[in-house]
Coordinates of N, CA and C in Angstrom, one line a residue:
X205 N 53.8 22.0 -18.5 CA 54.2 23.3 -18.9 C 54.5 24.5 -17.7
X206 N 55.9 24.5 -18.2 CA 56.4 25.5 -17.1 C 56.0 27.1 -17.3
X207 N 56.0 27.9 -16.4 CA 55.5 29.3 -16.6 C 56.2 29.9 -17.7
X208 N 57.2 29.6 -17.8 CA 58.5 30.2 -18.6 C 58.3 29.8 -20.0
X209 N 57.7 28.6 -20.3 CA 57.1 28.0 -21.6 C 55.8 28.4 -22.0
X210 N 54.9 28.9 -21.1 CA 53.5 29.1 -21.3 C 53.6 30.3 -22.3
X211 N 52.9 30.2 -23.5 CA 52.7 31.3 -24.6 C 51.8 32.1 -24.1
X212 N 52.5 33.5 -24.5 CA 51.2 34.4 -23.7 C 49.9 34.4 -24.5
X213 N 49.0 35.1 -23.7 CA 47.7 35.1 -24.1 C 47.9 36.1 -25.5
X214 N 47.2 35.5 -26.4 CA 46.9 36.5 -27.7 C 45.6 37.5 -27.7
X215 N 45.9 38.8 -27.8 CA 44.7 39.6 -27.4 C 44.7 40.6 -28.5
X216 N 43.7 41.1 -29.1 CA 43.2 42.1 -30.0 C 42.2 43.1 -29.2
X217 N 42.7 44.3 -29.3 CA 42.0 45.6 -28.7 C 41.4 46.0 -30.0
X218 N 40.1 46.6 -29.8 CA 39.4 47.2 -30.4 C 38.3 48.2 -29.7
X219 N 38.2 49.6 -30.0 CA 37.2 50.4 -29.2 C 37.3 51.6 -29.7
X220 N 35.9 52.3 -29.9 CA 35.6 53.5 -30.6 C 36.3 54.8 -30.0
X221 N 37.0 54.7 -28.6 CA 37.8 55.7 -28.2 C 39.0 55.4 -28.2
X222 N 39.4 56.7 -28.9 CA 41.1 56.8 -29.0 C 41.8 56.6 -27.9
X223 N 41.2 57.5 -26.6 CA 41.8 57.3 -25.4 C 41.7 56.0 -24.8
X224 N 40.3 55.3 -24.7 CA 40.3 54.0 -24.2 C 41.4 53.3 -24.9
X225 N 41.6 53.0 -26.3 CA 42.5 52.3 -27.1 C 43.8 52.4 -26.6
X226 N 44.3 53.8 -26.3 CA 45.6 54.0 -25.9 C 45.8 53.5 -24.6
X227 N 44.8 53.8 -23.7 CA 44.5 53.2 -22.3 C 45.3 51.8 -22.3
X228 N 44.2 51.0 -22.8 CA 44.4 49.8 -23.0 C 45.7 49.2 -23.5
X229 N 46.2 49.7 -24.6 CA 47.5 49.4 -25.3 C 48.7 49.8 -24.3
X230 N 48.7 50.7 -23.5 CA 49.7 51.1 -22.8 C 49.8 50.0 -21.6
X231 N 48.6 49.9 -21.1 CA 48.6 48.8 -20.1 C 49.1 47.7 -20.2
X232 N 48.8 46.9 -21.2 CA 49.0 45.6 -21.7 C 50.4 45.7 -22.1
X233 N 51.2 47.0 -22.7 CA 52.2 46.6 -23.0 C 53.6 46.6 -21.9
X234 N 53.0 46.6 -20.4 CA 53.5 46.4 -19.1 C 54.0 44.9 -19.0
X235 N 53.3 43.9 -19.5 CA 53.3 42.9 -19.0 C 53.6 41.6 -20.3
X236 N 54.4 40.8 -19.7 CA 54.9 39.5 -21.0 C 53.7 38.5 -21.2
X237 N 52.7 38.7 -20.1 CA 51.7 37.6 -20.1 C 50.8 37.6 -21.2
X238 N 50.8 39.0 -21.8 CA 49.9 39.0 -22.9 C 50.5 39.9 -24.0
X239 N 50.2 39.3 -25.2 CA 50.5 39.5 -26.6 C 49.5 40.4 -27.2
X240 N 50.0 41.8 -27.2 CA 48.7 42.6 -28.3 C 48.9 42.5 -29.5
X241 N 48.0 42.0 -30.5 CA 48.2 41.8 -31.7 C 47.8 42.7 -32.5
X242 N 47.2 43.6 -32.2 CA 46.6 44.4 -33.1 C 45.5 45.6 -32.1
X243 N 45.2 46.7 -32.6 CA 44.7 47.8 -31.9 C 43.3 48.5 -33.1
X244 N 42.3 48.2 -33.0 CA 41.2 48.8 -34.3 C 40.4 49.6 -33.6
X245 N 40.0 50.4 -34.4 CA 39.1 51.6 -33.9 C 37.5 51.1 -34.7
X246 N 37.3 50.3 -35.4 CA 36.0 49.9 -35.7 C 36.0 48.2 -36.1
X247 N 34.3 48.1 -36.3 CA 34.1 46.5 -36.5 C 34.7 46.2 -37.9
X248 N 34.9 46.7 -38.6 CA 35.3 46.1 -40.0 C 37.1 45.7 -39.6
X249 N 37.8 46.5 -39.2 CA 39.0 46.3 -39.1 C 39.3 45.2 -37.9
X250 N 38.2 45.1 -37.1 CA 38.4 44.1 -35.9 C 38.0 42.8 -36.2
X251 N 37.2 42.6 -37.3 CA 36.9 41.4 -38.0 C 38.2 40.8 -38.8
X252 N 38.9 41.5 -39.4 CA 39.9 41.3 -40.2 C 41.1 41.0 -39.5
X253 N 41.4 41.7 -38.2 CA 42.2 41.2 -37.3 C 42.1 40.2 -36.5
X254 N 40.9 39.6 -36.3 CA 40.4 38.4 -35.7 C 40.9 37.1 -36.5
X255 N 40.6 37.5 -38.0 CA 40.7 36.6 -38.9 C 42.2 36.0 -39.0
X256 N 42.9 37.4 -38.9 CA 44.5 37.3 -39.3 C 45.2 36.4 -38.0
X257 N 44.8 36.9 -36.9 CA 45.3 36.7 -35.5 C 44.9 35.9 -34.5
X258 N 43.7 35.4 -35.0 CA 43.1 34.2 -34.3 C 43.4 34.6 -32.6
X259 N 42.7 35.7 -32.4 CA 42.8 35.7 -30.5 C 42.7 34.9 -29.8
X260 N 43.0 35.1 -28.8 CA 42.6 34.2 -27.5 C 41.4 34.9 -26.8
X261 N 41.6 36.1 -26.7 CA 40.6 37.1 -26.0 C 40.7 38.2 -27.1
X262 N 39.3 39.0 -27.2 CA 38.8 39.9 -27.8 C 38.8 41.0 -26.8
X263 N 39.3 42.4 -26.4 CA 38.6 43.3 -25.9 C 38.2 44.3 -26.6
X264 N 36.9 44.7 -26.4 CA 36.3 45.5 -27.4 C 35.2 46.4 -26.8
X265 N 34.9 47.7 -27.6 CA 34.1 48.6 -26.9 C 32.6 48.1 -27.5
X266 N 31.5 48.7 -27.5 CA 30.2 48.3 -27.8 C 29.7 49.3 -28.9
X267 N 30.1 50.3 -29.1 CA 29.5 51.3 -30.3 C 30.3 51.9 -31.4
X268 N 31.2 51.1 -31.9 CA 32.3 51.2 -32.5 C 31.6 51.3 -34.1
X269 N 32.1 52.1 -35.1 CA 31.8 52.2 -36.5 C 31.9 50.6 -36.9
X270 N 31.3 50.2 -38.2 CA 30.2 51.3 -39.1 C 28.9 51.6 -38.4
X271 N 28.5 50.7 -37.6 CA 27.1 50.8 -37.1 C 26.8 51.6 -35.8
X272 N 28.0 51.8 -35.2 CA 27.8 52.8 -34.3 C 26.6 52.4 -33.0
X273 N 26.4 51.2 -33.2 CA 25.3 50.7 -32.3 C 25.4 49.1 -32.0
X274 N 26.1 48.8 -30.9 CA 26.2 47.3 -30.4 C 27.1 46.7 -31.5
X275 N 27.8 47.4 -32.0 CA 29.0 46.4 -33.0 C 29.6 45.5 -32.0
X276 N 30.3 45.8 -30.7 CA 31.0 44.9 -30.1 C 30.4 43.7 -29.4
X277 N 29.1 44.0 -29.5 CA 28.2 42.9 -28.8 C 27.4 41.9 -29.9
X278 N 27.4 42.8 -31.2 CA 27.1 41.9 -32.1 C 28.1 40.9 -32.6
X279 N 29.3 41.3 -32.7 CA 30.6 40.6 -32.8 C 30.6 39.7 -32.1
X280 N 30.7 39.7 -30.7 CA 30.6 38.6 -29.5 C 29.7 37.8 -30.0
X281 N 28.5 37.8 -30.3 CA 27.4 36.9 -30.7 C 27.9 35.9 -32.1
X282 N 28.5 36.6 -32.8 CA 28.9 35.9 -34.0 C 29.9 35.0 -33.5
X283 N 31.0 35.6 -33.1 CA 32.1 34.8 -32.5 C 31.7 33.3 -31.8
X284 N 30.5 33.1 -31.3 CA 29.9 31.9 -30.8 C 30.0 30.9 -31.4
X285 N 29.5 31.2 -32.8 CA 29.5 30.2 -33.8 C 30.7 30.0 -34.5
X286 N 31.6 31.2 -35.1 CA 32.6 31.4 -35.5 C 34.0 30.8 -35.0
X287 N 34.1 31.4 -33.6 CA 35.3 31.1 -33.1 C 35.0 30.7 -31.6
X288 N 34.3 30.1 -31.2 CA 33.6 29.5 -29.9 C 34.8 29.3 -28.9
X289 N 35.9 29.5 -29.1 CA 37.2 29.2 -27.8 C 37.9 30.7 -27.7
X290 N 37.5 31.7 -28.7 CA 37.6 33.2 -28.7 C 36.8 33.8 -27.4
X291 N 37.4 34.6 -26.6 CA 36.8 35.2 -25.3 C 36.6 36.5 -25.9
X292 N 35.6 37.1 -25.1 CA 35.6 38.5 -25.4 C 35.0 39.3 -24.0
X293 N 35.8 40.4 -23.9 CA 35.6 41.1 -22.7 C 35.5 42.8 -23.3
X294 N 34.1 43.0 -23.0 CA 33.5 44.5 -23.6 C 33.7 45.1 -22.3
X295 N 34.4 46.4 -23.0 CA 35.1 47.5 -22.2 C 33.9 48.6 -22.5
X296 N 33.2 48.9 -21.4 CA 32.0 49.9 -21.7 C 32.5 51.3 -20.6
X297 N 32.0 52.0 -21.0 CA 31.9 53.6 -20.0 C 30.9 53.6 -19.4
X298 N 30.0 52.4 -19.4 CA 28.5 52.9 -18.5 C 28.0 51.3 -18.7
X299 N 27.1 51.0 -17.7 CA 26.5 49.8 -17.5 C 25.1 49.9 -18.8
X300 N 25.0 48.9 -19.4 CA 23.9 49.2 -20.5 C 23.3 47.8 -20.5
X301 N 22.3 47.5 -19.5 CA 21.5 46.2 -19.5 C 21.4 45.5 -20.6
X302 N 20.9 46.1 -21.5 CA 20.5 45.4 -22.9 C 21.8 44.9 -23.6
X303 N 22.9 45.5 -23.3 CA 24.1 44.9 -24.0 C 24.4 44.1 -23.3
X304 N 24.2 44.0 -22.0 CA 24.8 42.7 -20.8 C 24.1 41.7 -21.6
X305 N 22.9 41.7 -21.4 CA 21.9 40.7 -21.6 C 22.1 40.0 -23.1
X306 N 22.5 40.9 -24.3 CA 22.8 40.4 -25.3 C 24.2 39.6 -25.3
X307 N 25.2 40.0 -24.7 CA 26.5 39.4 -24.4 C 26.4 38.1 -24.1
X308 N 25.7 37.9 -23.1 CA 25.3 36.5 -22.2 C 24.1 35.8 -22.6
X309 N 23.6 36.1 -23.8 CA 22.4 35.6 -24.2 C 22.5 33.9 -24.5
X310 N 24.0 33.3 -24.6 CA 24.3 32.3 -25.0 C 25.2 31.7 -23.9
X311 N 25.1 32.4 -23.0 CA 25.9 31.6 -21.7 C 26.9 32.8 -21.5
X312 N 27.6 32.5 -20.1 CA 28.5 33.6 -19.6 C 30.0 33.3 -19.8
X313 N 30.1 31.8 -20.2 CA 31.6 31.5 -20.8 C 32.1 32.0 -21.5
X314 N 33.8 32.5 -21.2 CA 34.5 32.9 -22.0 C 34.0 34.3 -22.5
X315 N 33.3 35.2 -21.6 CA 32.6 36.6 -21.9 C 32.8 37.5 -20.5
X316 N 33.0 38.6 -20.6 CA 33.3 39.5 -19.7 C 32.8 41.0 -19.7
X317 N 32.5 41.8 -18.9 CA 31.7 43.1 -19.2 C 32.5 43.9 -18.0
X318 N 33.4 45.0 -18.4 CA 33.8 45.5 -17.4 C 33.9 47.2 -17.5
X319 N 33.6 48.0 -16.8 CA 33.9 49.3 -16.8 C 35.0 50.2 -17.1
X320 N 35.3 51.0 -17.8 CA 36.7 51.7 -17.9 C 37.1 52.4 -16.9
X321 N 36.1 53.4 -16.2 CA 36.6 54.0 -15.2 C 37.1 53.1 -14.0
X322 N 36.6 51.8 -13.9 CA 36.9 51.0 -12.6 C 37.8 50.0 -12.8
X323 N 38.3 50.0 -14.0 CA 39.8 49.3 -14.3 C 40.8 49.9 -13.6
X324 N 41.5 49.6 -12.3 CA 42.2 50.0 -11.6 C 43.5 49.8 -11.5
X325 N 43.7 48.5 -12.2 CA 45.2 48.5 -12.3 C 45.6 47.0 -13.2
X326 N 46.8 46.8 -13.9 CA 47.1 46.2 -14.7 C 46.6 44.4 -14.3
X327 N 47.2 44.4 -13.1 CA 46.6 43.1 -12.4 C 45.3 42.7 -12.9
X328 N 44.2 43.7 -12.4 CA 42.7 43.5 -12.7 C 42.6 43.0 -14.1
X329 N 43.1 43.9 -15.0 CA 43.1 43.8 -16.5 C 43.2 42.3 -16.8
X330 N 44.7 42.0 -16.4 CA 45.1 40.9 -16.6 C 44.3 39.7 -16.2
X331 N 44.1 39.5 -14.9 CA 43.2 38.5 -14.2 C 41.8 38.3 -15.2
X332 N 41.6 39.4 -15.6 CA 40.0 39.4 -16.5 C 40.4 38.7 -17.8
X333 N 41.3 39.0 -18.5 CA 41.7 38.4 -19.6 C 42.0 36.9 -19.3
X334 N 42.7 36.5 -18.3 CA 43.1 34.8 -18.3 C 42.2 34.3 -17.7
X335 N 40.9 34.9 -17.0 CA 40.0 34.3 -16.5 C 38.9 34.0 -17.9
X336 N 38.8 34.8 -18.7 CA 38.0 34.6 -20.0 C 38.7 33.7 -20.8
X337 N 40.0 33.8 -21.1 CA 40.6 32.9 -21.8 C 40.5 31.7 -21.4
X338 N 40.2 31.2 -20.0 CA 40.3 30.1 -19.7 C 38.8 29.3 -19.4
X339 N 38.1 30.3 -19.7 CA 36.7 29.7 -20.2 C 35.5 30.3 -19.0
X340 N 36.3 31.1 -18.4 CA 35.4 31.9 -17.1 C 34.6 33.1 -17.5
X341 N 34.2 33.8 -16.8 CA 33.6 34.9 -16.9 C 33.9 36.0 -16.1
X342 N 33.9 37.5 -16.4 CA 34.4 38.4 -15.2 C 33.0 39.6 -15.6
X343 N 32.4 39.6 -14.5 CA 31.5 40.8 -14.8 C 31.7 41.7 -13.5
X344 N 31.7 43.5 -13.8 CA 31.9 44.3 -12.9 C 30.7 44.1 -11.9
X345 N 31.0 44.3 -10.6 CA 29.9 44.4 -9.6 C 28.4 45.4 -10.0
X346 N 29.2 46.3 -10.6 CA 28.0 47.2 -11.1 C 27.1 46.7 -12.0
X347 N 27.6 45.6 -13.1 CA 26.9 45.1 -14.1 C 25.8 43.9 -13.2
X348 N 26.7 43.4 -12.3 CA 25.7 42.3 -11.7 C 24.7 42.7 -10.9
X349 N 24.8 43.9 -10.5 CA 23.9 44.8 -9.6 C 22.4 44.9 -10.8
X350 N 23.0 45.7 -11.8 CA 22.1 45.9 -12.9 C 21.1 44.5 -13.0
X351 N 21.7 43.6 -13.2 CA 21.3 42.3 -13.9 C 20.0 41.9 -12.5
X352 N 20.5 42.0 -11.3 CA 19.6 41.7 -10.2 C 18.5 42.5 -10.3
X353 N 18.7 43.7 -10.7 CA 17.5 44.7 -10.5 C 16.6 44.4 -11.7
X354 N 16.9 44.0 -12.9 CA 16.3 43.5 -13.9 C 15.1 42.2 -13.6
X355 N 15.7 41.4 -12.9 CA 15.1 40.5 -12.5 C 14.0 40.8 -11.6
X356 N 14.5 41.3 -10.8 CA 13.6 41.8 -9.4 C 12.2 42.6 -10.1
X357 N 12.6 43.5 -11.1 CA 11.5 44.1 -11.5 C 10.7 43.1 -12.4
X358 N 11.4 42.3 -12.9 CA 10.4 40.8 -14.1 C 9.7 40.5 -12.9
X359 N 10.2 40.2 -11.8 CA 9.4 39.4 -10.5 C 8.1 40.3 -10.1
X360 N 8.2 41.6 -9.8 CA 7.2 42.3 -9.5 C 6.0 42.8 -10.8
X361 N 6.5 42.5 -11.6 CA 5.8 43.0 -12.8 C 4.4 42.3 -13.0
X362 N 3.4 43.2 -13.5 CA 2.4 42.4 -13.8 C 2.3 41.8 -14.7
X363 N 3.2 41.6 -15.8 CA 3.4 40.8 -16.6 C 3.8 39.2 -16.3
X364 N 4.2 39.3 -15.0 CA 4.5 37.8 -14.8 C 3.5 36.9 -14.3
X365 N 2.4 37.5 -14.2 CA 1.1 36.7 -14.2 C 0.6 36.0 -15.7
X366 N 1.4 36.5 -16.8 CA 0.9 35.9 -18.0 C 1.7 34.6 -18.4
X367 N 1.2 33.5 -19.2 CA 1.7 32.4 -19.4 C 2.6 33.1 -20.7
X368 N 3.5 31.9 -21.3 CA 4.4 32.3 -22.3 C 3.5 32.7 -23.7
X369 N 2.6 31.5 -23.5 CA 1.7 32.0 -25.2 C 0.9 33.4 -24.7
X370 N 0.5 33.9 -23.6 CA -0.3 35.2 -23.6 C 1.2 36.4 -23.8
X371 N 2.4 36.3 -23.3 CA 3.4 37.1 -23.7 C 3.7 37.2 -25.0
X372 N 3.4 36.1 -25.9 CA 3.6 36.5 -27.3 C 2.5 37.0 -27.7
X373 N 1.5 37.0 -27.3 CA 0.1 37.8 -27.9 C 0.1 39.2 -27.5
X374 N 0.7 39.3 -26.4 CA 0.8 40.5 -26.0 C 1.9 41.4 -26.7
X375 N 3.2 40.7 -27.1 CA 4.0 41.5 -27.9 C 3.8 41.9 -29.3
X376 N 2.6 41.1 -29.5 CA 2.3 41.2 -30.9 C 1.1 42.4 -31.0
X377 N 0.2 42.6 -29.8 CA -0.6 43.6 -29.7 C 0.2 44.8 -29.7
X378 N 1.6 44.7 -29.0 CA 2.3 45.9 -28.7 C 2.8 46.7 -30.2
X379 N 3.0 45.6 -31.1 CA 3.1 46.0 -32.5 C 2.2 46.4 -33.1
X380 N 0.8 46.4 -32.7 CA -0.1 47.1 -33.3 C -0.9 46.0 -34.4
X381 N -0.4 44.8 -34.0 CA -1.2 43.7 -34.9 C -2.5 43.4 -34.6
X382 N -3.3 43.1 -35.6 CA -4.8 42.9 -35.2 C -5.4 41.4 -34.8
X383 N -6.0 40.9 -34.2 CA -6.2 39.6 -33.9 C -6.2 38.9 -34.9
X384 N -6.3 38.9 -36.2 CA -6.2 38.4 -37.2 C -4.9 37.9 -37.6
X385 N -4.0 39.3 -37.8 CA -2.6 39.2 -37.9 C -2.1 38.1 -36.7
X386 N -2.3 38.4 -35.8 CA -1.8 37.6 -34.4 C -1.9 35.9 -34.6
X387 N -2.9 36.0 -34.7 CA -3.6 34.5 -35.3 C -2.4 33.6 -36.3
X388 N -2.7 34.7 -37.6 CA -1.6 34.1 -38.9 C -0.2 33.9 -38.2
X389 N 0.5 35.0 -37.6 CA 1.9 34.9 -36.9 C 2.0 33.7 -36.3
X390 N 1.2 33.5 -34.9 CA 1.3 32.6 -33.9 C 0.8 31.2 -34.4
X391 N 0.2 30.9 -35.7 CA 0.0 29.6 -36.0 C -1.6 29.6 -35.1
X392 N -2.5 30.4 -34.6 CA -3.5 29.9 -34.0 C -4.7 30.4 -34.6
X393 N -5.9 29.9 -34.1 CA -7.1 30.5 -34.7 C -7.4 31.9 -34.2
X394 N -8.4 32.4 -35.1 CA -8.5 33.8 -34.3 C -9.5 33.5 -33.1
X395 N -10.1 32.6 -32.7 CA -11.1 32.5 -31.4 C -10.1 32.4 -30.6
X396 N -8.9 31.6 -30.7 CA -7.8 31.2 -29.6 C -7.2 32.6 -29.4
X397 N -6.9 33.6 -30.1 CA -6.1 34.7 -30.0 C -7.3 35.7 -29.1
X398 N -8.5 35.6 -29.2 CA -9.5 36.1 -28.8 C -9.5 35.9 -27.3
X399 N -9.5 34.7 -26.8 CA -9.4 34.1 -25.7 C -8.3 34.5 -25.1
X400 N -7.1 34.9 -25.6 CA -5.7 35.2 -24.9 C -5.9 36.5 -24.6
X401 N -6.3 37.2 -25.7 CA -6.5 38.8 -25.4 C -7.5 38.9 -24.0
X402 N -8.2 38.5 -24.1 CA -9.4 38.5 -22.8 C -8.7 38.2 -21.7
X403 N -8.0 37.1 -21.4 CA -7.4 37.0 -20.1 C -6.4 37.5 -20.0
X404 N -5.7 38.1 -20.9 CA -4.6 39.4 -20.5 C -5.3 40.7 -20.0
X405 N -6.3 40.6 -20.5 CA -7.0 42.2 -20.0 C -7.4 41.9 -18.6
X406 N -7.8 40.7 -18.4 CA -8.3 40.4 -16.9 C -7.3 40.0 -16.0
X407 N -6.1 39.6 -16.6 CA -5.1 39.5 -15.4 C -4.1 40.7 -15.1
X408 N -4.2 41.5 -16.3 CA -3.7 43.2 -16.1 C -4.8 44.0 -15.4
X409 N -6.1 43.6 -15.4 CA -7.1 44.2 -14.5 C -7.3 45.5 -15.3
X410 N -7.7 45.5 -17.0 CA -7.8 46.4 -17.6 C -9.4 46.2 -18.1
X411 N -9.9 47.5 -17.9 CA -11.1 47.9 -18.0 C -11.5 49.0 -19.6
X412 N -12.5 48.8 -20.1 CA -12.9 49.9 -20.9 C -13.1 51.3 -20.5
X413 N -12.6 52.1 -21.3 CA -12.6 53.5 -20.7 C -12.9 54.4 -21.8
X414 N -13.8 55.3 -21.8 CA -13.9 56.3 -22.5 C -12.8 56.7 -23.5
X415 N -11.6 57.0 -22.9 CA -10.4 57.6 -24.0 C -9.4 56.8 -24.1
X416 N -9.3 55.4 -23.4 CA -7.9 54.7 -23.3 C -8.8 53.1 -23.6
X417 N -8.4 52.7 -24.6 CA -9.0 51.3 -24.7 C -8.0 50.3 -24.1
X418 N -8.4 49.2 -23.7 CA -7.6 48.0 -23.1 C -6.2 47.8 -23.9
X419 N -6.7 47.7 -25.0 CA -5.4 47.4 -26.3 C -4.1 48.5 -25.6
X420 N -4.6 49.8 -25.9 CA -3.6 50.5 -25.6 C -2.8 50.6 -24.4
X421 N -3.8 50.5 -23.1 CA -3.3 50.3 -22.0 C -2.2 49.1 -21.7
X422 N -2.8 48.0 -22.5 CA -1.8 46.6 -22.5 C -0.3 47.0 -22.9
X423 N -0.7 47.5 -24.2 CA 0.5 48.1 -24.6 C 1.7 48.9 -23.9
X424 N 1.0 49.8 -23.2 CA 1.9 50.8 -22.5 C 2.4 49.9 -21.2
X425 N 1.7 48.9 -20.7 CA 2.0 48.1 -19.6 C 3.2 47.2 -20.2
X426 N 3.1 46.8 -21.4 CA 4.3 46.0 -22.2 C 5.4 46.5 -22.4
X427 N 5.2 47.7 -22.7 CA 6.6 48.8 -23.4 C 7.2 49.3 -21.9
X428 N 6.5 49.2 -20.9 CA 7.1 50.0 -19.6 C 7.9 49.0 -18.7
X429 N 7.2 47.8 -18.6 CA 7.7 46.7 -17.9 C 8.2 45.5 -18.4
X430 N 8.4 45.6 -19.9 CA 9.3 44.6 -20.3 C 10.5 44.9 -21.4
X431 N 10.2 46.6 -21.4 CA 11.4 47.2 -22.4 C 12.5 47.7 -21.5
X432 N 14.0 47.4 -21.5 CA 14.8 48.0 -20.7 C 14.8 49.4 -20.7
X433 N 14.9 50.4 -19.5 CA 15.0 51.7 -19.8 C 15.9 52.5 -20.7
X434 N 17.0 51.9 -21.0 CA 18.0 52.6 -21.8 C 17.3 52.6 -23.1
X435 N 16.4 51.7 -23.5 CA 15.7 51.5 -24.8 C 14.4 52.2 -25.0
X436 N 14.0 53.1 -23.9 CA 12.5 53.7 -23.8 C 12.6 55.1 -24.7
X437 N 13.8 55.4 -24.9 CA 14.1 56.4 -25.5 C 14.2 56.5 -26.9
X438 N 14.4 55.4 -27.6 CA 14.8 55.2 -28.9 C 13.8 55.6 -29.8
X439 N 14.3 55.9 -30.9 CA 13.4 56.2 -32.1 C 12.0 55.4 -32.3
X440 N 12.4 54.0 -32.2 CA 11.2 53.2 -32.5 C 10.2 53.3 -31.6
X441 N 10.6 53.4 -30.2 CA 9.2 53.7 -29.4 C 8.8 55.0 -29.3
X442 N 9.7 56.1 -29.5 CA 9.0 57.4 -29.7 C 7.9 57.3 -30.8
X443 N 8.2 56.6 -31.7 CA 7.3 57.0 -33.0 C 6.1 55.8 -32.8
X444 N 6.1 54.9 -31.5 CA 5.3 54.0 -31.7 C 3.6 54.5 -31.9
X445 N 2.7 53.8 -32.3 CA 1.4 54.5 -32.4 C 0.7 54.7 -31.1
X446 N 1.4 54.0 -30.0 CA 0.6 54.3 -29.0 C 1.6 55.2 -28.2
X447 N 2.6 55.6 -28.4 CA 3.3 56.7 -27.8 C 4.4 56.0 -27.0
X448 N 5.4 56.8 -26.7 CA 6.6 56.2 -25.8 C 6.0 55.9 -24.4
X449 N 6.5 54.5 -23.8 CA 6.3 54.4 -22.7 C 6.4 55.3 -21.4
X450 N 5.4 55.5 -20.4 CA 5.7 56.6 -19.6 C 6.6 56.1 -18.8
X451 N 7.4 57.2 -18.1 CA 8.4 56.8 -17.0 C 7.7 56.3 -15.9
X452 N 8.4 55.0 -15.2 CA 7.6 54.3 -14.3 C 7.8 55.2 -12.7

């Protein structure tokens, strides 16, 4: 098929910011390589547009209504099941490591993450759309840097010494579960849980202290070294029985 016969890539645009939607719409209007089918301001309209237009690629923000928290990322996850051939390029104002990891959780193919202020030209945007539509992936270099930093932090973490099962037990400890509750939820004996807990305390070099128990200290290590930085100020952690994790 010649370039003149090639069908334009069908794109649906969705973003919580009016200015970003207008910016993307104006840019895409300059080329015949892309056909913009719809522009949406919320996740509900975006899902309808996808059902009607069956786009090749969706350009989406991350914090659209109605949830206002990860709407675009959640939609990308659902599309892996309902429309695996549909690409998704997240257009974000900043790097959010948790969002990036969620976006790429089931693979990098047909996924992209670009920063609004770093989209410098129409050619750059079209290249990203074409790459994702063809099954590839596009990540802003700053996003790659953030992912590398996460891996480096994980490698240096004291938690890297724990076995997968010990990680599971520690995660339950961080939720405030008792040994008995952990045993039931992980299908272990209570004695096995006690052995895992003692091993965790030993590997993390935790000792009994008059004011802070090893369980609390282990929980703080877990929250500090396994929870992404941008999530540490969330209401859930702020109200955690052990308190919010300290700043490293």
